[in-house]
Amino acid sequence: MITMSHVLYALVTVSVILVMFFRRGVVIPTLIGTFIIGWVYKGDVISGFKAVYNANLTAAKELFTIFLIITFMVALLNSLKDIGADRRMIQPLQKLIVNGHIAFFALAGITFVISLFFWPTPAVPLIGALLIPAAVRAGLPPMGAAMAIAMAGQGMALSSDYIMQVAPMLSATGAGIGTAAVADKAMILSLITGGVAIGSAYLLNKKSISEPMAGDSGMPQPIVLKTADKAEQQEPSYAEAAATTETLAPSLQRWSKIFAVAVPLSMLAIMIVMAASKLGSGLGSFEGGDGAAFIGGVAIILLILASIALGKADALDKISDHLVEGFVFAFRAMGPVIPIAGFFFLGNSDFSGSILSVAEGAAAPAFLFDLVASVQSYIPSSSFLTGFGLLLIGIVTGLDGSGFSGLPLTGSLSGALAPAVGMDPSTLAAIGQMGAIWAGGGTIIAWSSLVAVAGFAGVSAIDLARKNFIPVMLGLIVSTLLAIIFW
């Protein structure tokens, strides 16, 4: 039975999509919508106040594991920066960049691997300061370097988020399904999308790749950020720090070399163990939160050891500083997602009971699923239309420049629409996730984290977004078609 609360939920959902379309934040609409629905559903204004608080509390409980994994990985990266190990890890890779053609794919591959573990935003300054100048010297145009980094990091790595599993968890929670199913399909779709997009971008840049610069005399100066955008100024120290690690104290140079080897080996071991567990090796399960717990635990131990290596006396205080930095980064990146997720959790009966303080034993409302069921007879039973519809909605939600804020919506719609068209909700959730993150995560939206990539490459963010548009859209169309056909 459709009630006034259902109608209000539908109206707020539509308003959220419209606000996203105009590139505005949707925190206020979701908070007001939660308050009004709680008030109308329970019949008193006090319940509205309680609902808007409970929705945020419920979302925070469900998503806090995301904040923790981000915190520990960023803290680890900052601790490695203290001892110069972050730069030392990257420097040997400069030798791979011998010409512009190899440089393009080397930048994409290196960015993808690093971004899987540390996310693109912390990784871009490191890659940009050390590898973009080497790629430009090898003959790759700055725009080509920026396209390779953006598509591999903000696109392919972030849209799958296979290691940290922040994005799959948001999508799966909204759809009411397991994280592993979404993560596996998102990984496959991200590789298809990235393969098509990066391949197309290479073909577009192939003619502009020149011969490597001869000698050191033609060596360009380190890339300097050219605009005053906050996102481009977030790591200005990297350009100076990237020049050399030889200024470190002798004891730190030794530890820098040790951690430059130990950290990549640890991450490689994590990937091997997680892959082996899927093949039934008896190593245990790493589904959903277990995988995040595993990599988070490894990051914590490495963080402790790196802090001690910097200075035994300072380790106790230094590790606290890095944890604070990690939490600040996590809440800046994911904080606005909590009220948005809280509203869309309200449409799911698994969470609405606690949000609306429904009495124990009473049936909790499922606003979104009830709405879809009420119009099911009018929905074309077409997996093609539904799949591309979710892709389009995901792209629209990414227009705010975030990429993650729309995942609760695309996840909830996937769970509600899948039975009507006979598709697996994990497939639809993965498709929506591709659209949201490839758009808003920073490949075709100039006001996203793409400005950081553009800044380190010394190109216009708007021009970079324009250049990325056709390859990225082609990749999304191909991956969505394959998902619909084979899943």
Coordinates of C-alpha atoms in Angstrom, one line a residue:
M1 CA 0.0 0.0 0.0
I2 CA 1.4 3.4 -1.1
T3 CA 1.1 6.0 1.7
M4 CA 2.0 9.7 1.9
S5 CA 5.4 8.7 3.2
H6 CA 6.0 6.7 0.1
V7 CA 5.1 9.7 -2.1
L8 CA 7.3 12.0 -0.1
Y9 CA 10.2 9.5 -0.4
A10 CA 9.7 9.4 -4.2
L11 CA 9.6 13.2 -4.4
V12 CA 12.8 13.6 -2.3
T13 CA 14.6 11.0 -4.4
V14 CA 13.7 12.9 -7.6
S15 CA 14.8 16.2 -6.1
V16 CA 18.1 14.6 -5.1
I17 CA 18.7 13.5 -8.7
L18 CA 17.8 17.0 -10.0
V19 CA 20.1 18.7 -7.5
M20 CA 22.9 16.4 -8.5
F21 CA 22.2 17.2 -12.2
F22 CA 22.9 20.9 -11.4
R23 CA 26.1 20.0 -9.7
R24 CA 25.0 20.9 -6.2
G25 CA 25.4 19.2 -2.9
V26 CA 22.5 17.0 -1.8
V27 CA 23.2 16.8 2.0
I28 CA 20.4 19.4 2.8
P29 CA 17.7 17.7 0.6
T30 CA 18.4 14.3 2.1
L31 CA 18.5 15.6 5.7
I32 CA 15.2 17.5 5.2
G33 CA 13.7 14.6 3.4
T34 CA 14.5 12.2 6.2
F35 CA 13.1 14.5 8.8
I36 CA 9.8 15.0 6.9
I37 CA 9.3 11.3 6.2
G38 CA 10.0 10.4 9.8
W39 CA 7.5 13.1 10.9
V40 CA 4.8 12.0 8.5
Y41 CA 5.3 8.3 9.0
K42 CA 5.0 8.4 12.7
G43 CA 2.6 11.3 12.9
D44 CA 4.5 13.6 15.2
V45 CA 7.3 16.1 14.8
I46 CA 9.5 14.6 17.5
S47 CA 9.7 11.4 15.5
G48 CA 11.1 13.5 12.6
F49 CA 13.9 14.8 14.8
K50 CA 14.6 11.3 16.0
A51 CA 14.6 9.8 12.5
V52 CA 17.0 12.3 11.0
Y53 CA 19.5 11.5 13.8
N54 CA 18.9 7.8 13.7
A55 CA 19.4 7.7 9.9
N56 CA 22.9 9.3 10.3
L57 CA 23.7 7.0 13.2
T58 CA 22.7 3.9 11.3
A59 CA 24.7 5.0 8.2
A60 CA 27.7 5.8 10.3
K61 CA 27.6 2.4 12.0
E62 CA 27.3 0.6 8.6
L63 CA 30.0 2.7 6.9
F64 CA 32.6 3.2 9.7
T65 CA 34.7 0.3 8.5
I66 CA 35.2 2.4 5.4
F67 CA 36.5 5.3 7.4
L68 CA 38.9 3.1 9.2
I69 CA 40.5 1.5 6.2
I70 CA 41.0 4.9 4.5
T71 CA 42.5 6.3 7.7
F72 CA 45.1 3.5 8.1
M73 CA 46.1 3.5 4.5
V74 CA 46.6 7.3 4.4
A75 CA 48.4 7.2 7.7
L76 CA 50.7 4.5 6.3
L77 CA 51.4 6.6 3.2
N78 CA 52.3 9.6 5.4
S79 CA 54.6 7.6 7.6
L80 CA 56.4 6.3 4.5
K81 CA 56.8 9.9 3.3
D82 CA 58.6 10.8 6.6
I83 CA 61.4 8.3 5.9
G84 CA 61.4 8.8 2.1
A85 CA 60.2 5.3 1.3
D86 CA 57.3 6.5 -0.8
R87 CA 59.6 8.2 -3.3
R88 CA 62.2 5.4 -3.2
M89 CA 59.4 2.9 -4.2
I90 CA 58.6 4.9 -7.3
Q91 CA 62.1 6.0 -8.5
P92 CA 63.2 2.6 -9.9
L93 CA 60.1 2.7 -12.1
Q94 CA 61.4 5.7 -13.9
K95 CA 63.8 3.4 -15.7
L96 CA 60.9 1.7 -17.4
I97 CA 59.9 4.9 -19.2
V98 CA 62.2 4.8 -22.3
N99 CA 59.9 6.3 -24.9
G100 CA 56.5 8.0 -25.1
H101 CA 54.6 4.9 -26.1
I102 CA 55.9 2.8 -23.2
A103 CA 55.5 5.9 -20.9
F104 CA 51.8 6.1 -21.6
F105 CA 51.1 2.5 -20.5
A106 CA 53.7 2.5 -17.7
L107 CA 52.0 5.5 -16.2
A108 CA 48.6 3.8 -16.5
G109 CA 49.8 0.5 -15.0
I110 CA 51.8 2.1 -12.1
T111 CA 48.9 4.5 -11.3
F112 CA 46.4 1.6 -11.3
V113 CA 48.4 -0.6 -8.9
I114 CA 49.2 2.2 -6.4
S115 CA 45.7 3.6 -6.5
L116 CA 44.2 0.2 -5.7
F117 CA 45.9 0.3 -2.3
F118 CA 46.2 4.0 -1.5
W119 CA 43.4 5.6 -3.6
P120 CA 44.2 8.0 -6.4
T121 CA 44.0 11.3 -4.4
P122 CA 47.0 10.5 -2.1
A123 CA 48.8 8.7 -4.9
V124 CA 48.6 11.4 -7.6
P125 CA 51.0 13.9 -6.1
L126 CA 53.7 11.1 -5.7
I127 CA 53.2 9.8 -9.3
G128 CA 52.8 13.3 -10.7
A129 CA 56.0 14.7 -9.2
L130 CA 58.2 11.7 -10.0
L131 CA 56.9 10.1 -13.2
I132 CA 55.2 12.8 -15.3
P133 CA 58.5 14.7 -15.8
A134 CA 60.1 11.4 -16.8
A135 CA 57.3 10.6 -19.2
V136 CA 57.4 14.1 -20.8
R137 CA 61.2 13.7 -21.3
A138 CA 60.5 10.4 -23.0
G139 CA 58.3 12.1 -25.5
L140 CA 54.8 11.7 -24.1
P141 CA 52.7 15.0 -24.3
P142 CA 51.6 16.3 -20.8
M143 CA 47.9 15.8 -21.9
G144 CA 48.6 12.2 -22.7
A145 CA 50.3 11.6 -19.4
A146 CA 47.3 13.3 -17.6
M147 CA 44.8 11.1 -19.5
A148 CA 46.7 7.9 -18.6
I149 CA 46.9 8.7 -14.9
A150 CA 43.2 9.9 -14.7
M151 CA 41.8 6.9 -16.5
A152 CA 43.9 4.4 -14.6
G153 CA 43.6 6.0 -11.1
Q154 CA 40.4 8.0 -10.8
G155 CA 38.7 5.7 -13.3
M156 CA 39.8 2.1 -13.4
A157 CA 41.2 1.7 -9.9
L158 CA 38.7 3.8 -8.0
S159 CA 35.6 2.4 -9.8
S160 CA 36.5 -1.1 -8.8
D161 CA 38.1 -0.3 -5.4
Y162 CA 38.8 -4.0 -5.2
I163 CA 41.3 -3.9 -2.3
M164 CA 39.8 -1.3 0.1
Q165 CA 36.2 -2.1 -1.1
V166 CA 34.7 1.2 -0.1
A167 CA 32.7 1.6 -3.3
P168 CA 31.4 -2.0 -3.5
M169 CA 30.4 -1.8 0.2
L170 CA 28.3 1.3 -0.4
S171 CA 26.7 -0.2 -3.5
A172 CA 26.0 -3.5 -1.9
T173 CA 24.6 -2.1 1.4
G174 CA 22.2 0.0 -0.6
A175 CA 21.1 -3.0 -2.6
G176 CA 20.9 -5.2 0.4
I177 CA 23.3 -7.8 -1.0
G178 CA 26.8 -9.1 -0.2
T179 CA 29.8 -6.9 -0.9
A180 CA 31.8 -9.7 -2.6
A181 CA 29.4 -10.1 -5.5
V182 CA 29.4 -6.4 -6.3
A183 CA 33.2 -6.2 -5.9
D184 CA 34.0 -9.1 -8.3
K185 CA 31.7 -7.7 -11.0
A186 CA 32.9 -4.2 -10.5
M187 CA 36.5 -5.3 -10.9
I188 CA 35.7 -7.0 -14.2
L189 CA 33.7 -4.1 -15.5
S190 CA 36.4 -1.6 -14.5
L191 CA 39.0 -3.5 -16.4
I192 CA 36.8 -3.6 -19.5
T193 CA 36.0 0.0 -19.2
G194 CA 39.6 1.0 -18.5
G195 CA 41.0 -1.2 -21.3
V196 CA 38.7 0.3 -23.9
A197 CA 39.2 3.9 -22.5
I198 CA 43.0 3.7 -22.1
G199 CA 43.3 2.0 -25.5
S200 CA 41.2 4.7 -27.2
A201 CA 43.1 7.4 -25.4
Y202 CA 46.4 6.0 -26.6
L203 CA 45.2 6.0 -30.2
L204 CA 44.1 9.6 -29.9
N205 CA 47.6 10.6 -28.6
K206 CA 49.7 8.3 -30.7
K207 CA 50.5 10.8 -33.4
S208 CA 51.5 13.5 -30.9
I209 CA 54.1 11.3 -29.1
S210 CA 57.6 12.6 -30.0
E211 CA 61.1 11.2 -29.7
P212 CA 62.8 11.2 -26.3
M213 CA 64.7 14.3 -25.3
A214 CA 68.4 13.8 -25.7
G215 CA 70.7 14.5 -22.7
D216 CA 69.9 16.4 -19.6
S217 CA 70.0 19.8 -21.1
G218 CA 66.6 19.4 -22.5
M219 CA 65.2 18.2 -19.2
P220 CA 62.1 20.2 -18.2
Q221 CA 61.7 21.7 -14.8
P222 CA 59.5 19.8 -12.3
I223 CA 55.8 20.4 -13.0
V224 CA 54.5 23.4 -11.1
L225 CA 50.8 23.8 -10.2
K226 CA 49.3 26.6 -12.2
T227 CA 46.0 27.4 -10.6
A228 CA 44.8 28.3 -7.1
D229 CA 42.4 25.4 -6.8
K230 CA 42.5 23.7 -3.4
A231 CA 42.7 20.3 -4.9
E232 CA 45.8 21.2 -6.8
Q233 CA 47.5 22.7 -3.8
Q234 CA 46.9 19.8 -1.4
E235 CA 50.5 18.3 -1.8
P236 CA 52.8 21.1 -2.9
S237 CA 55.8 19.6 -1.0
Y238 CA 56.0 16.6 -3.3
A239 CA 57.7 18.5 -6.2
E240 CA 60.6 19.5 -3.9
A241 CA 60.8 16.2 -2.1
A242 CA 60.8 14.1 -5.2
A243 CA 64.2 15.4 -6.4
T244 CA 66.3 13.2 -4.1
T245 CA 66.2 11.0 -1.1
E246 CA 69.9 11.5 -0.4
T247 CA 69.3 14.4 2.0
L248 CA 68.0 11.9 4.6
A249 CA 70.1 11.0 7.6
P250 CA 72.1 7.8 7.0
S251 CA 70.0 5.8 9.4
L252 CA 66.8 6.9 7.7
Q253 CA 68.2 6.1 4.3
R254 CA 68.7 2.5 5.4
W255 CA 65.1 2.3 6.7
S256 CA 63.9 4.0 3.6
K257 CA 65.4 1.3 1.4
I258 CA 64.0 -1.4 3.7
F259 CA 60.4 -0.1 3.6
A260 CA 60.6 0.7 -0.1
V261 CA 60.9 -3.1 -0.5
A262 CA 58.9 -4.3 2.4
V263 CA 55.7 -2.4 1.7
P264 CA 55.3 -3.4 -2.0
L265 CA 56.1 -7.0 -1.0
S266 CA 53.4 -6.8 1.7
M267 CA 50.8 -5.5 -0.7
L268 CA 51.8 -8.1 -3.3
A269 CA 51.4 -10.8 -0.6
I270 CA 47.9 -9.4 0.3
M271 CA 46.8 -9.7 -3.3
I272 CA 48.2 -13.2 -3.6
V273 CA 46.4 -14.3 -0.4
M274 CA 43.1 -12.8 -1.3
A275 CA 43.3 -14.3 -4.8
A276 CA 44.2 -17.7 -3.4
S277 CA 41.3 -17.6 -0.9
K278 CA 38.9 -17.3 -3.9
L279 CA 40.4 -20.5 -5.3
G280 CA 39.7 -22.5 -2.1
S281 CA 43.2 -22.6 -0.8
G282 CA 42.1 -23.0 2.8
L283 CA 43.4 -19.6 3.8
G284 CA 40.0 -18.4 5.0
S285 CA 37.5 -16.1 3.6
F286 CA 38.1 -12.4 2.8
E287 CA 34.6 -11.5 1.7
G288 CA 33.3 -8.0 2.4
G289 CA 34.6 -6.5 5.6
D290 CA 37.1 -9.4 6.1
G291 CA 39.2 -8.2 3.2
A292 CA 39.2 -4.7 4.5
A293 CA 40.1 -5.9 7.9
F294 CA 43.0 -8.0 6.5
I295 CA 44.6 -5.1 4.5
G296 CA 43.8 -2.7 7.4
G297 CA 45.6 -4.9 9.9
V298 CA 48.7 -5.2 7.7
A299 CA 48.7 -1.4 7.2
I300 CA 48.5 -0.9 11.0
I301 CA 51.6 -3.1 11.6
L302 CA 53.5 -1.4 8.8
L303 CA 52.5 2.0 10.2
I304 CA 53.8 1.1 13.6
L305 CA 57.1 -0.1 12.2
A306 CA 57.6 2.9 10.0
S307 CA 56.9 5.2 12.9
I308 CA 59.4 3.5 15.1
A309 CA 62.0 3.6 12.2
L310 CA 61.6 7.4 12.1
G311 CA 62.6 7.7 15.7
K312 CA 61.9 5.5 18.7
A313 CA 61.4 8.4 21.0
D314 CA 59.0 10.2 18.6
A315 CA 57.1 7.2 17.5
L316 CA 54.3 7.4 20.1
D317 CA 53.5 11.0 19.1
K318 CA 54.2 10.7 15.4
I319 CA 51.8 7.8 14.9
S320 CA 49.0 9.7 16.6
D321 CA 49.6 12.6 14.2
H322 CA 49.4 10.3 11.2
L323 CA 46.2 8.7 12.5
V324 CA 44.6 12.2 12.9
E325 CA 45.7 13.1 9.4
G326 CA 44.2 9.8 8.1
F327 CA 40.9 10.4 9.9
V328 CA 40.7 14.0 8.6
F329 CA 41.3 12.8 5.1
A330 CA 38.7 10.0 5.5
F331 CA 36.0 12.4 6.8
R332 CA 36.7 15.0 4.2
A333 CA 36.4 12.4 1.5
M334 CA 33.4 10.4 2.9
G335 CA 31.7 12.6 5.5
P336 CA 29.0 14.0 3.2
V337 CA 28.1 10.4 2.2
I338 CA 26.7 9.6 5.7
P339 CA 23.5 11.7 5.5
I340 CA 23.0 10.7 1.9
A341 CA 23.3 7.1 2.7
G342 CA 21.1 7.5 5.7
F343 CA 18.2 8.8 3.5
F344 CA 18.5 5.9 1.0
F345 CA 18.9 3.4 3.9
L346 CA 15.5 4.7 4.9
G347 CA 14.0 3.1 1.8
N348 CA 15.3 -0.3 2.7
S349 CA 13.4 -2.4 5.3
D350 CA 16.6 -3.7 6.7
F351 CA 17.4 -0.3 8.1
S352 CA 14.2 1.7 8.2
G353 CA 13.0 0.0 11.4
S354 CA 15.9 1.3 13.4
I355 CA 15.8 4.7 11.8
L356 CA 12.0 5.2 12.4
S357 CA 12.1 3.5 15.8
V358 CA 9.6 0.9 14.7
A359 CA 8.4 -1.3 17.6
E360 CA 10.1 -4.7 17.8
G361 CA 8.2 -7.4 15.9
A362 CA 6.4 -4.8 13.7
A363 CA 7.0 -4.8 10.0
A364 CA 9.4 -2.1 8.9
P365 CA 8.5 0.0 5.8
A366 CA 10.4 -0.5 2.5
F367 CA 9.6 2.8 0.8
L368 CA 11.8 2.4 -2.3
F369 CA 10.9 -1.3 -2.9
D370 CA 7.2 -0.6 -2.4
L371 CA 7.3 2.2 -4.9
V372 CA 9.0 0.0 -7.5
A373 CA 6.6 -2.8 -6.9
S374 CA 3.6 -0.4 -7.4
V375 CA 4.8 0.6 -10.8
Q376 CA 6.3 -2.7 -11.8
S377 CA 3.6 -3.4 -14.4
Y378 CA 4.5 -0.2 -16.2
I379 CA 8.3 -0.8 -16.2
P380 CA 9.5 -2.3 -19.5
S381 CA 10.9 -5.7 -18.7
S382 CA 14.1 -4.9 -20.6
S383 CA 17.5 -5.6 -19.1
F384 CA 18.9 -3.3 -21.8
L385 CA 16.9 -0.3 -20.7
T386 CA 17.4 -1.0 -17.0
G387 CA 21.1 -1.5 -17.3
F388 CA 21.7 1.7 -19.3
G389 CA 19.2 3.6 -17.1
L390 CA 21.3 2.7 -14.1
L391 CA 24.5 3.7 -15.9
L392 CA 22.9 7.1 -16.8
I393 CA 21.7 7.6 -13.2
G394 CA 25.2 6.8 -12.0
I395 CA 26.7 9.4 -14.3
V396 CA 24.2 12.0 -13.2
T397 CA 24.9 11.4 -9.5
G398 CA 28.6 11.8 -10.4
L399 CA 28.0 15.3 -11.6
D400 CA 28.6 16.7 -8.1
G401 CA 32.3 15.7 -8.5
S402 CA 32.3 13.1 -5.8
G403 CA 31.5 9.8 -7.3
F404 CA 30.7 8.1 -4.0
S405 CA 27.7 10.2 -2.9
G406 CA 25.5 8.6 -5.6
L407 CA 26.3 5.0 -4.7
P408 CA 23.6 4.6 -2.0
L409 CA 21.1 5.7 -4.6
T410 CA 22.3 3.4 -7.5
G411 CA 22.6 0.5 -5.0
S412 CA 19.1 1.0 -3.7
L413 CA 17.6 1.3 -7.2
S414 CA 19.5 -1.9 -8.2
G415 CA 18.1 -3.9 -5.4
A416 CA 14.6 -2.6 -6.2
L417 CA 14.6 -2.9 -10.0
A418 CA 16.5 -6.2 -10.4
P419 CA 13.5 -8.5 -9.7
A420 CA 11.3 -6.6 -12.1
V421 CA 13.6 -7.2 -15.1
G422 CA 15.1 -10.6 -14.0
M423 CA 18.6 -9.3 -13.5
D424 CA 21.1 -9.9 -10.7
P425 CA 21.1 -6.9 -8.4
S426 CA 24.9 -7.1 -8.1
T427 CA 25.2 -6.6 -11.9
L428 CA 23.0 -3.5 -11.8
A429 CA 24.8 -2.2 -8.7
A430 CA 28.2 -2.6 -10.5
I431 CA 27.0 -0.8 -13.6
G432 CA 25.7 2.1 -11.5
Q433 CA 29.0 2.2 -9.7
M434 CA 30.9 2.4 -12.9
G435 CA 28.8 5.4 -14.1
A436 CA 29.0 7.2 -10.8
I437 CA 32.8 6.9 -10.2
W438 CA 34.1 7.1 -13.7
A439 CA 32.1 10.4 -14.0
G440 CA 32.4 11.9 -10.5
G441 CA 35.6 10.2 -9.4
G442 CA 37.6 12.3 -11.7
T443 CA 37.7 11.4 -15.5
I444 CA 35.1 13.5 -17.3
I445 CA 34.1 16.0 -14.6
A446 CA 36.5 19.0 -14.4
W447 CA 35.4 20.1 -11.0
S448 CA 36.3 16.7 -9.4
S449 CA 39.7 15.4 -8.3
L450 CA 40.7 15.6 -11.9
V451 CA 42.0 19.1 -11.2
A452 CA 44.9 17.5 -9.2
V453 CA 46.0 15.4 -12.1
A454 CA 45.7 18.4 -14.5
G455 CA 47.7 20.5 -12.1
F456 CA 50.6 18.1 -11.9
A457 CA 50.6 17.7 -15.7
G458 CA 50.4 21.4 -16.2
V459 CA 47.3 21.2 -18.5
S460 CA 43.8 22.6 -18.3
A461 CA 41.3 20.5 -16.2
I462 CA 38.5 21.4 -18.6
D463 CA 40.5 20.4 -21.6
L464 CA 41.5 17.1 -19.9
A465 CA 37.9 16.3 -19.1
R466 CA 36.9 17.0 -22.7
K467 CA 39.7 14.8 -24.0
N468 CA 38.7 12.0 -21.7
F469 CA 35.0 12.1 -22.5
I470 CA 34.8 10.0 -25.7
P471 CA 37.2 7.2 -24.6
V472 CA 35.5 7.0 -21.2
M473 CA 31.9 6.9 -22.6
L474 CA 33.0 4.3 -25.1
G475 CA 34.4 2.2 -22.4
L476 CA 31.3 2.5 -20.2
I477 CA 29.0 1.6 -23.1
V478 CA 31.0 -1.5 -24.0
S479 CA 31.3 -2.7 -20.4
T480 CA 27.6 -2.2 -19.8
L481 CA 26.6 -4.1 -23.0
L482 CA 28.8 -7.0 -22.0
A483 CA 27.4 -7.0 -18.4
I484 CA 23.9 -7.2 -19.8
I485 CA 24.7 -9.9 -22.3
F486 CA 26.7 -12.2 -20.1
W487 CA 25.2 -11.6 -16.6

